[in-house]
PDB file of C-alpha atoms in Angstrom:
ATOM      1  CA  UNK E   1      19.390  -3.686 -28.606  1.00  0.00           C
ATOM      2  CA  UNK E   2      15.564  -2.708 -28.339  1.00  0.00           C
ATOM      3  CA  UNK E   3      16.699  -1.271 -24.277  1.00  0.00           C
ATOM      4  CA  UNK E   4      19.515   0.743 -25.911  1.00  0.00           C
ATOM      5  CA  UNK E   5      17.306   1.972 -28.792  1.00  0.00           C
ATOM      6  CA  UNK E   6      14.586   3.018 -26.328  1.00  0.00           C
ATOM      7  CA  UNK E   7      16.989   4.447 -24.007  1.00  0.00           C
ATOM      8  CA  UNK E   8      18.183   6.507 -27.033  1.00  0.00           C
ATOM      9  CA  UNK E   9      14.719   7.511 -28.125  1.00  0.00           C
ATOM     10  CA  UNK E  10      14.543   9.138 -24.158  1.00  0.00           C
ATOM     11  CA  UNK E  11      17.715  10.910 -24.531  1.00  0.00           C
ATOM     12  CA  UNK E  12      16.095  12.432 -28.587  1.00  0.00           C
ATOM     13  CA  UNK E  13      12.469  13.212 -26.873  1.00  0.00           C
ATOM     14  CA  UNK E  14      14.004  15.674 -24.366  1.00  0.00           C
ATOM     15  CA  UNK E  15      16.274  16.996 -26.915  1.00  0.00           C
ATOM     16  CA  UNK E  16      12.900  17.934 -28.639  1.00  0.00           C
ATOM     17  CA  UNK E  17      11.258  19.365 -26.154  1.00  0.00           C
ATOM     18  CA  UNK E  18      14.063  21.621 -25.073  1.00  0.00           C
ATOM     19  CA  UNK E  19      14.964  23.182 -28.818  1.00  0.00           C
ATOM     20  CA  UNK E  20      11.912  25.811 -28.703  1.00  0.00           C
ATOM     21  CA  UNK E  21      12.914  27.134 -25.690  1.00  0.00           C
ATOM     22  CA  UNK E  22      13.781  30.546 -26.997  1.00  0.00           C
ATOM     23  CA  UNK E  23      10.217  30.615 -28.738  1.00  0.00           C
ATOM     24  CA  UNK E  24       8.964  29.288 -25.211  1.00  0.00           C
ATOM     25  CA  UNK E  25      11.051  30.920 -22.960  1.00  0.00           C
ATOM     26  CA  UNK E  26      13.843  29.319 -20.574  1.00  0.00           C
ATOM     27  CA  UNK E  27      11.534  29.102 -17.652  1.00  0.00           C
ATOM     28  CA  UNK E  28       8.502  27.216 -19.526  1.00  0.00           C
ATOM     29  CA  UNK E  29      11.389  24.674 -20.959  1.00  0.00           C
ATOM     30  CA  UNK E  30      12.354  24.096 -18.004  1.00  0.00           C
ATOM     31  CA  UNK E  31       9.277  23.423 -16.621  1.00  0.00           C
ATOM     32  CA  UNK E  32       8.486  20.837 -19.036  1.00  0.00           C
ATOM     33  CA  UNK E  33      11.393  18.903 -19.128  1.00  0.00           C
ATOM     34  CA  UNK E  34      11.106  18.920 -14.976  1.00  0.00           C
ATOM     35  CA  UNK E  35       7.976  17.260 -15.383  1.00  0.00           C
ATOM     36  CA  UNK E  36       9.211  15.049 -18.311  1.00  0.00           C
ATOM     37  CA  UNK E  37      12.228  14.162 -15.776  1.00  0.00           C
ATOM     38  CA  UNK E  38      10.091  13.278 -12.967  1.00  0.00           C
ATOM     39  CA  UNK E  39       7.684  11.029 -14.844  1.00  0.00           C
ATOM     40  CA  UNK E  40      10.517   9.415 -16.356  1.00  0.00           C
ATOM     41  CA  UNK E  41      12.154   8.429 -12.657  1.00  0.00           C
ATOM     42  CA  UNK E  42       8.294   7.377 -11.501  1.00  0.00           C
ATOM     43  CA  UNK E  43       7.994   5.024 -14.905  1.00  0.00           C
ATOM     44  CA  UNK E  44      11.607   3.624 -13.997  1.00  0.00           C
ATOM     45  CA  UNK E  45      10.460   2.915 -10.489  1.00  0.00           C
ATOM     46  CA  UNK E  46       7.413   1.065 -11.674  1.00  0.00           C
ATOM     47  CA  UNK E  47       9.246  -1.500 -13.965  1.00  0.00           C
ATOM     48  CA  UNK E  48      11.901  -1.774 -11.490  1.00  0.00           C
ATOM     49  CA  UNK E  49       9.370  -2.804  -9.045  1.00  0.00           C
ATOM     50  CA  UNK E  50       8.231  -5.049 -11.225  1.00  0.00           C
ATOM     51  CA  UNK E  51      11.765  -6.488 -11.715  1.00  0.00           C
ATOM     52  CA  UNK E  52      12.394  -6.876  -8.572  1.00  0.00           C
ATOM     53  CA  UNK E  53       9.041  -9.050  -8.106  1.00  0.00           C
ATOM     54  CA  UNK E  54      10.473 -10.839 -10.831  1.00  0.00           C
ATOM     55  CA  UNK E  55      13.649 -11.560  -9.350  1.00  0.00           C
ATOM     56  CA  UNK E  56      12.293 -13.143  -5.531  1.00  0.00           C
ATOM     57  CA  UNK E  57      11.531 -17.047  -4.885  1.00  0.00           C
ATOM     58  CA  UNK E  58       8.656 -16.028  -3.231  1.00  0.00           C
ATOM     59  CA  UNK E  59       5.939 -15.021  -5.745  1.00  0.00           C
ATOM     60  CA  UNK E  60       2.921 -13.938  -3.371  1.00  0.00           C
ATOM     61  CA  UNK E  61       1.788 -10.955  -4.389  1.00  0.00           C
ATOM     62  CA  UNK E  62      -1.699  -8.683  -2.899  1.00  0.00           C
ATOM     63  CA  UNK E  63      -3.609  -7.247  -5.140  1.00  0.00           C
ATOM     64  CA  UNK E  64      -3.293  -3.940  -4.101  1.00  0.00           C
ATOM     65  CA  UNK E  65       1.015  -4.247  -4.440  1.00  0.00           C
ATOM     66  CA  UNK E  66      -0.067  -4.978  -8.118  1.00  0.00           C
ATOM     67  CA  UNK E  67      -2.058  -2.042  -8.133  1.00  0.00           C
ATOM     68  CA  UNK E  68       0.518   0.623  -7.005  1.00  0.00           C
ATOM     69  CA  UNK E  69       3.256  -1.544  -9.558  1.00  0.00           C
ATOM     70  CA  UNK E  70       0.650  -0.674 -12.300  1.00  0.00           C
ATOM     71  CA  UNK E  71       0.624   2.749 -11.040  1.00  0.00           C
ATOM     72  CA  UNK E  72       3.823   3.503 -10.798  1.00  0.00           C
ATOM     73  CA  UNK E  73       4.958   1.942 -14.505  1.00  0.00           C
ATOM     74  CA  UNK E  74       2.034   3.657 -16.641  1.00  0.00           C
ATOM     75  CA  UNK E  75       0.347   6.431 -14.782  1.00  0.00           C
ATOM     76  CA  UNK E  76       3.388   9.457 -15.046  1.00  0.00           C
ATOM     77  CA  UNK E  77       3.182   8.868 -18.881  1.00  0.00           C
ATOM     78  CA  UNK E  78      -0.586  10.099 -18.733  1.00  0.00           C
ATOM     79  CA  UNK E  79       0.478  12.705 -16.062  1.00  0.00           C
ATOM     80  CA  UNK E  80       3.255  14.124 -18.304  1.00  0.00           C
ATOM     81  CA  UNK E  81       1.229  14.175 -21.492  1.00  0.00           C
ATOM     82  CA  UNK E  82      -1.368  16.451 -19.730  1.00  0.00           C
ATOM     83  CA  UNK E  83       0.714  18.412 -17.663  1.00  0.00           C
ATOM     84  CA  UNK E  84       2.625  19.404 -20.332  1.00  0.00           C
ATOM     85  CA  UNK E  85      -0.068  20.240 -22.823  1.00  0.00           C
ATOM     86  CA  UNK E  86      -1.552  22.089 -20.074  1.00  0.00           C
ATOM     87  CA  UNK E  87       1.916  24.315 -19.591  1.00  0.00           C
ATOM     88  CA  UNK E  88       1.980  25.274 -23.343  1.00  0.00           C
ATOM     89  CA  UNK E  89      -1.352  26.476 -23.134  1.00  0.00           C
ATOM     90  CA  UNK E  90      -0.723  28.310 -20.048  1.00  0.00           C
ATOM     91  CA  UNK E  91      -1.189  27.854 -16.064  1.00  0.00           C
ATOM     92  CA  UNK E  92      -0.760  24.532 -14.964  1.00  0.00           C
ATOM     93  CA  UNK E  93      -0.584  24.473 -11.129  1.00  0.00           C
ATOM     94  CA  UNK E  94      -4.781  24.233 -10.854  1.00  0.00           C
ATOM     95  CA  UNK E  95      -5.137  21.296 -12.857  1.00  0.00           C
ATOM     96  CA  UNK E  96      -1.420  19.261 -11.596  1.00  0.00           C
ATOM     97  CA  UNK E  97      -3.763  17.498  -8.601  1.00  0.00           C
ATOM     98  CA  UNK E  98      -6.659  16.292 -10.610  1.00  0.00           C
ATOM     99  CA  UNK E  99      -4.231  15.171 -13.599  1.00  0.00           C
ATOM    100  CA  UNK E 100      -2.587  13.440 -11.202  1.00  0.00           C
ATOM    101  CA  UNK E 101      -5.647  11.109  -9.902  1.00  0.00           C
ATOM    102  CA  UNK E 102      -6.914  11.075 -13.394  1.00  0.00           C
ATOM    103  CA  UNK E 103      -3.783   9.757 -14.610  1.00  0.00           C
ATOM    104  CA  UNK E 104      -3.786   7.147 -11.698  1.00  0.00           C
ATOM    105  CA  UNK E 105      -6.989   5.510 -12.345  1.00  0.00           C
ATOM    106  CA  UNK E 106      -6.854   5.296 -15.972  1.00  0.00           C
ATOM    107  CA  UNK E 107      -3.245   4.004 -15.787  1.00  0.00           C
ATOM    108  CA  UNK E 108      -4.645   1.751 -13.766  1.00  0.00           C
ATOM    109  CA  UNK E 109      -7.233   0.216 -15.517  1.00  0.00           C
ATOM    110  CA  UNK E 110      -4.958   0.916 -18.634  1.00  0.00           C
ATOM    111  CA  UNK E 111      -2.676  -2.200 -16.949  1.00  0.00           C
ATOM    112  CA  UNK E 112      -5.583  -4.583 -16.048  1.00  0.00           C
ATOM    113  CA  UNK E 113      -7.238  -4.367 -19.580  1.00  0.00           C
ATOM    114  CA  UNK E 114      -3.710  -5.026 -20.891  1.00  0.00           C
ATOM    115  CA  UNK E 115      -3.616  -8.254 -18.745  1.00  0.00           C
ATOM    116  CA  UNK E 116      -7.169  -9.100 -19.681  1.00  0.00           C
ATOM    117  CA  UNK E 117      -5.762  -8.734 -23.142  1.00  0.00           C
ATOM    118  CA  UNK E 118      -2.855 -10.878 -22.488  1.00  0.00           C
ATOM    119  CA  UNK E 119      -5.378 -13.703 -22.245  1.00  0.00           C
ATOM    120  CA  UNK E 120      -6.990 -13.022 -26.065  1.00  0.00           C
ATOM    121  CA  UNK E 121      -4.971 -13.819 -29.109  1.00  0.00           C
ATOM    122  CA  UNK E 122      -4.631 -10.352 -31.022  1.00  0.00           C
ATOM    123  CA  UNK E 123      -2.415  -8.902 -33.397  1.00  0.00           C
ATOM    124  CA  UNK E 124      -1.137  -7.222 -30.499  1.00  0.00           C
ATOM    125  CA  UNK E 125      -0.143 -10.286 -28.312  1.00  0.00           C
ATOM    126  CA  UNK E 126       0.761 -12.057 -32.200  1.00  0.00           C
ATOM    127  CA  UNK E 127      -1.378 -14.296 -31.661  1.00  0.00           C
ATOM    128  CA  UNK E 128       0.193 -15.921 -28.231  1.00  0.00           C
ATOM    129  CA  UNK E 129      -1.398 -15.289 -24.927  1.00  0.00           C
ATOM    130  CA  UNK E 130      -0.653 -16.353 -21.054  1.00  0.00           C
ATOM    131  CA  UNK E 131       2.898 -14.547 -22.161  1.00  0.00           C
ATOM    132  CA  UNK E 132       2.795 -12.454 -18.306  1.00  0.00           C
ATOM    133  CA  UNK E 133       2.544 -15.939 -17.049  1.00  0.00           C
ATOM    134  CA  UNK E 134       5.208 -17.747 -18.486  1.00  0.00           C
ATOM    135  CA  UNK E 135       7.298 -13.996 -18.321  1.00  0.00           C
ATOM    136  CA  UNK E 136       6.601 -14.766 -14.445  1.00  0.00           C
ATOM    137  CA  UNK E 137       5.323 -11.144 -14.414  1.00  0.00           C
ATOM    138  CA  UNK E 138       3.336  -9.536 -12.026  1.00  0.00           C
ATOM    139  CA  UNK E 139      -0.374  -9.384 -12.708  1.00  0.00           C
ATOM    140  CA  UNK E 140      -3.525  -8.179 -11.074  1.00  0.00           C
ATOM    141  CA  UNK E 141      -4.950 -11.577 -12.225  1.00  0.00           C
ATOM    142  CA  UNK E 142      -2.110 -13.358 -10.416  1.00  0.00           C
ATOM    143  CA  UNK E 143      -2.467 -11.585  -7.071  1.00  0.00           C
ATOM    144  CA  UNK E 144      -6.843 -11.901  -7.201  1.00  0.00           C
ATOM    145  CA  UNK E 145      -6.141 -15.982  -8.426  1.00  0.00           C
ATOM    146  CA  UNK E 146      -3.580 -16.132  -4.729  1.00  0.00           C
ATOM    147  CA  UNK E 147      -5.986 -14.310  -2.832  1.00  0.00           C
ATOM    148  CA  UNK E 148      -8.713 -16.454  -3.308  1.00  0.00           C
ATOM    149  CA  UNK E 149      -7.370 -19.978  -3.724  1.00  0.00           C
ATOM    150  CA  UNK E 150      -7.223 -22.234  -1.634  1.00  0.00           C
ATOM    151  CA  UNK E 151      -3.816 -24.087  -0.712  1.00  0.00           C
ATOM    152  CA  UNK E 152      -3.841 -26.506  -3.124  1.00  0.00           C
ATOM    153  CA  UNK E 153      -4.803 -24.770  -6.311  1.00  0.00           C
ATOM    154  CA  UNK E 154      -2.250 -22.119  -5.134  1.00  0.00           C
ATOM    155  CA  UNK E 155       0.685 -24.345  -5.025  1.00  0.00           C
ATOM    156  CA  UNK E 156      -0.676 -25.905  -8.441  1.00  0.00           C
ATOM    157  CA  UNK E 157      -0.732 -21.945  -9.845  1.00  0.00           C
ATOM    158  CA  UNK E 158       2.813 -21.335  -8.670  1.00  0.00           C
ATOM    159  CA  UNK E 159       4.418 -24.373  -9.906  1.00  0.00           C
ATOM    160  CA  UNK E 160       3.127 -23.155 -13.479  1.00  0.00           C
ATOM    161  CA  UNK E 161       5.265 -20.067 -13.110  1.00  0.00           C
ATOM    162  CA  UNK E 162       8.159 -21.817 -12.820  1.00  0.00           C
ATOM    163  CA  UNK E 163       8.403 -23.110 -16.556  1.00  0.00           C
ATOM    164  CA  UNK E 164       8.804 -27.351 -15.770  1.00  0.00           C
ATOM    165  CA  UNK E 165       5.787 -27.206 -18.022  1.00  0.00           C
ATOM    166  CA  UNK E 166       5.404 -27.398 -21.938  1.00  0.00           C
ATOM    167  CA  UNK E 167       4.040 -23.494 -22.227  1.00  0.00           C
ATOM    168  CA  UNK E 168       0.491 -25.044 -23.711  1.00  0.00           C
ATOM    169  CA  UNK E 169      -0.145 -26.876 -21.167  1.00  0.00           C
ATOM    170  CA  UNK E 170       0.518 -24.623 -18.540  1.00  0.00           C
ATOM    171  CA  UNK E 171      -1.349 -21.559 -20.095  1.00  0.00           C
ATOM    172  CA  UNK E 172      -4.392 -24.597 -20.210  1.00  0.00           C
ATOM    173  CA  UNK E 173      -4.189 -25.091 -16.740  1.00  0.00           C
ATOM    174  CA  UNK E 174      -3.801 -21.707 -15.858  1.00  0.00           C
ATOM    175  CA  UNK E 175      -6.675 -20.660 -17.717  1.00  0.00           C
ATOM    176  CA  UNK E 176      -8.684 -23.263 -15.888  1.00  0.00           C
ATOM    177  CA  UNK E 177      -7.664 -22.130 -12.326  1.00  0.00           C
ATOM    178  CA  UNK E 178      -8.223 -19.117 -12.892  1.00  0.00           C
ATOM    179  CA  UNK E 179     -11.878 -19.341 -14.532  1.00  0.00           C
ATOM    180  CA  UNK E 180     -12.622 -21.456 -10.476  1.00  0.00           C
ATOM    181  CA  UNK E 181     -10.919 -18.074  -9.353  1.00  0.00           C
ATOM    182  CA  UNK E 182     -13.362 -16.249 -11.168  1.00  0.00           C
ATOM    183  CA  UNK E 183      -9.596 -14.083 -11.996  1.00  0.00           C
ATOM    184  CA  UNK E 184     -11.598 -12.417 -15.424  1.00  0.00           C
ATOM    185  CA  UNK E 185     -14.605 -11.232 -14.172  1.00  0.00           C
ATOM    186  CA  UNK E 186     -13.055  -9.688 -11.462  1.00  0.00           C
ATOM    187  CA  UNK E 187     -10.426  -8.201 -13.203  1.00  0.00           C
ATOM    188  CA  UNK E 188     -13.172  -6.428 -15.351  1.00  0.00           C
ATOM    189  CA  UNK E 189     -14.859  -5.268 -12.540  1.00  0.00           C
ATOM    190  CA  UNK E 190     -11.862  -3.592 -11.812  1.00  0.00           C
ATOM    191  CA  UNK E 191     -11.835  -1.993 -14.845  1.00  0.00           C
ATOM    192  CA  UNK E 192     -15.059  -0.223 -14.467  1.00  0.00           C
ATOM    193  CA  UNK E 193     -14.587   0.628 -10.997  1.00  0.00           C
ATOM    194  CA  UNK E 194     -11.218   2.971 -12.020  1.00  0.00           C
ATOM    195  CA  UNK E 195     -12.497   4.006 -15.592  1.00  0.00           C
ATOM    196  CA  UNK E 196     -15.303   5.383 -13.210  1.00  0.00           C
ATOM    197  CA  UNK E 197     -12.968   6.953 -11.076  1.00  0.00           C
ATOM    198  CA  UNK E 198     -11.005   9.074 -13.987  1.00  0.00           C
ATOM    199  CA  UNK E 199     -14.333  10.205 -15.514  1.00  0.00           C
ATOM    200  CA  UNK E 200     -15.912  11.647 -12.148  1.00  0.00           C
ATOM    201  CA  UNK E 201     -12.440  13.447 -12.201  1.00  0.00           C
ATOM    202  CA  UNK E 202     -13.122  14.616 -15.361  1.00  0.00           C
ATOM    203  CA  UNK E 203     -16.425  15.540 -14.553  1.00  0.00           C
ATOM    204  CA  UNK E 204     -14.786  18.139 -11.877  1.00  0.00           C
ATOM    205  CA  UNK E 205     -12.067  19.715 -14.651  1.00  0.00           C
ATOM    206  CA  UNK E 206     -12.763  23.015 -16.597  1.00  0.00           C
ATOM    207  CA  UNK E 207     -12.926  24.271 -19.304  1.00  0.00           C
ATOM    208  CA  UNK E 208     -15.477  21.614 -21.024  1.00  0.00           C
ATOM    209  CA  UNK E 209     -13.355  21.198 -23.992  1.00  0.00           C
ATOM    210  CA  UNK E 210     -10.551  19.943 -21.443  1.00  0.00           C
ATOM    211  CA  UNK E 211     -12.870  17.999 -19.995  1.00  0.00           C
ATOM    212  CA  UNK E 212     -14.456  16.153 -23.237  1.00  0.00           C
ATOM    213  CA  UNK E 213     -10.124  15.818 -24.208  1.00  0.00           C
ATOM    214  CA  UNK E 214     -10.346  13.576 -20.657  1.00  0.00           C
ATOM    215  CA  UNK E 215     -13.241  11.776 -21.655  1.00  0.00           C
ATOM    216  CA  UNK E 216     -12.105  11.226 -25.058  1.00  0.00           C
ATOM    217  CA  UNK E 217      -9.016   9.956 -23.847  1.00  0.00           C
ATOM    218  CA  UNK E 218     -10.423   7.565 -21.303  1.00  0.00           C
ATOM    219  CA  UNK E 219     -12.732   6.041 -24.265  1.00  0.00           C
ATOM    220  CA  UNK E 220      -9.625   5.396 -26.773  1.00  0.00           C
ATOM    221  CA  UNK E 221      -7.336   3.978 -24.022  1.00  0.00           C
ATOM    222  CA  UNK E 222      -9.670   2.064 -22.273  1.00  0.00           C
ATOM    223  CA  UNK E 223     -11.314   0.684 -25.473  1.00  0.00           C
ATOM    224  CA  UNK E 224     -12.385  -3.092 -24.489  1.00  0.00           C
ATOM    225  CA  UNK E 225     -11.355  -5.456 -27.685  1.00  0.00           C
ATOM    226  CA  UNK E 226     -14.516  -7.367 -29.137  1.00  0.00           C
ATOM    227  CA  UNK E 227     -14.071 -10.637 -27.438  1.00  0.00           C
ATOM    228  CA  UNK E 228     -14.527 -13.955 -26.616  1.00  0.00           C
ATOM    229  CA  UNK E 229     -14.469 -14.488 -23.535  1.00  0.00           C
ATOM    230  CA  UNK E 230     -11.198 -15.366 -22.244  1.00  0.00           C
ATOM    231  CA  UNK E 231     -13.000 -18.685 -21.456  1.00  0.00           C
ATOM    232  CA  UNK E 232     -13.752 -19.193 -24.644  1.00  0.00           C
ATOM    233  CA  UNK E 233     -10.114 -18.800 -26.366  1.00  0.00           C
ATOM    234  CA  UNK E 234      -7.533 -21.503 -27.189  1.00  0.00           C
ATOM    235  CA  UNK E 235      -4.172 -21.208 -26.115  1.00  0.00           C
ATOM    236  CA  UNK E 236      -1.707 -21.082 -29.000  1.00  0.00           C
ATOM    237  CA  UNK E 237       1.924 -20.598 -27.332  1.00  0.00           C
ATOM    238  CA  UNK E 238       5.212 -21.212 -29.351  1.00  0.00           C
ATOM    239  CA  UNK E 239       6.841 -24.627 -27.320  1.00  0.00           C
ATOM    240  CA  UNK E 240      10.209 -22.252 -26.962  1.00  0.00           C
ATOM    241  CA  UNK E 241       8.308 -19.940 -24.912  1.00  0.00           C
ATOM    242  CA  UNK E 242      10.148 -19.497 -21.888  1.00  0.00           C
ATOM    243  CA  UNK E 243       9.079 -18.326 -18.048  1.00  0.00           C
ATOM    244  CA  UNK E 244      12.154 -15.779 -19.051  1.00  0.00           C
ATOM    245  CA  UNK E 245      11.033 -15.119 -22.312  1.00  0.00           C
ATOM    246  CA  UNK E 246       9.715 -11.216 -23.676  1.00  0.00           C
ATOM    247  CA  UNK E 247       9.792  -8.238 -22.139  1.00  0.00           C
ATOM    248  CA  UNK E 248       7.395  -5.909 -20.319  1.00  0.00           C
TER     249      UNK E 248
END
């Protein structure tokens, strides 16, 4: 039902965008619902990328795949928004390549402070976390954990994605192996390193209002929740959680 209603929510947000096109003019319409189109068949790629991952035995997975997966499913959104604020206001063509990156790096980081997240009972995550673990969903935690394991530990890590274990106990261990991995503080690393990417390309963008809109944005989207340390958190995970349970 929620696929079907969000599928019909698509269908009503291009309907919205085309119904001013006699105030905008065919050719600006069109314009916008091109780029609407195209970020919607990049976004679709993502997730099924991420499906597919899902779907195989084999669950290695290089951080850098997880990287263009996160690009794929979350960057276009970020692309579209600006792209087609940009066209309303006027020319567009200037600013499509430095969107572009922008939206790449902050969708990015966007996707590893949502996994960081994943780890920190929130009203977001309702109080659960380890969900993209048990969801056997691919994380740029669960490719730097593979990547720096050794043999052992890795085989321990990828039985817990298979769901023989009571969800607790397997968000426990995960937690654990991927503290030796060092998995968090790396992963917020990360998150500097491309939030300081999409500001030194909105450093380059004109006019400066634009360019404080791009900083403004990066703040809000990438703002880091007041922890505890992922360390620091215990695990509360409903005993029905599945490894097929939730969605992305």
């Amino acid at each position: 039902t929620a696929i079907n209603v969000g599928d019909y929510l698509i269908g009503l947000g291009y309907r919205l965008a085309s119904k001013d096109r006699e105030t905008l003019g065919g050719t600006t319409a069109a314009e916008i619902l091109s780029t609407l189109a195209d970020a919607h068949l990049r976004l679709s790629a993502g997730q099924g990328a991420e499906l597919a991952w899902r779907e195989q035995a084999d669950k290695s997975l290089a951080p850098l795949d997880a990287l263009k997966i996160y690009a794929l499913k979350t960057a276009p959104a970020f692309e579209a928004a600006l792209l087609v604020g940009a066209r309303l206001a006027g020319e567009v063509e200037s600013y499509r390549p430095g969107f572009r990156k922008f939206a790449q790096h902050l969708g990015i980081a966007f996707q590893i402070l949502n996994d960081l997240k994943d780890w920190q009972p929130d009203s977001d995550n309702k109080l659960d976390v380890g969900s993209d673990l048990l969801g056997a969903r691919p994380t740029v935690l669960w490719a730097l954990a593979l990547e720096h394991l050794g043999p052992d530990r890795e085989h321990e890590l990828r039985d817990l994605a298979t769901g023989a274990m009571p969800a607790p106990e397997a968000i426990g261990q995960a937690r654990e192996i991927y503290q030796a991995a060092q998995v968090f503080d790396k992963a917020r690393r990360l998150v500097d390193k491309y939030q300081a990417r999409a500001e030194a390309i909105a450093a380059e963008i004109e006019p400066v209002e634009l360019q404080r809109l791009l900083y403004y944005l990066v703040e809000t989207v990438l703002e880091r929740p007041a922890e505890p340390s992922p360390a620091l958190v215990t695990p509360s995970i409903p005993a029905e959680l599945s490894v097929n349970a939730g969605t992305s």
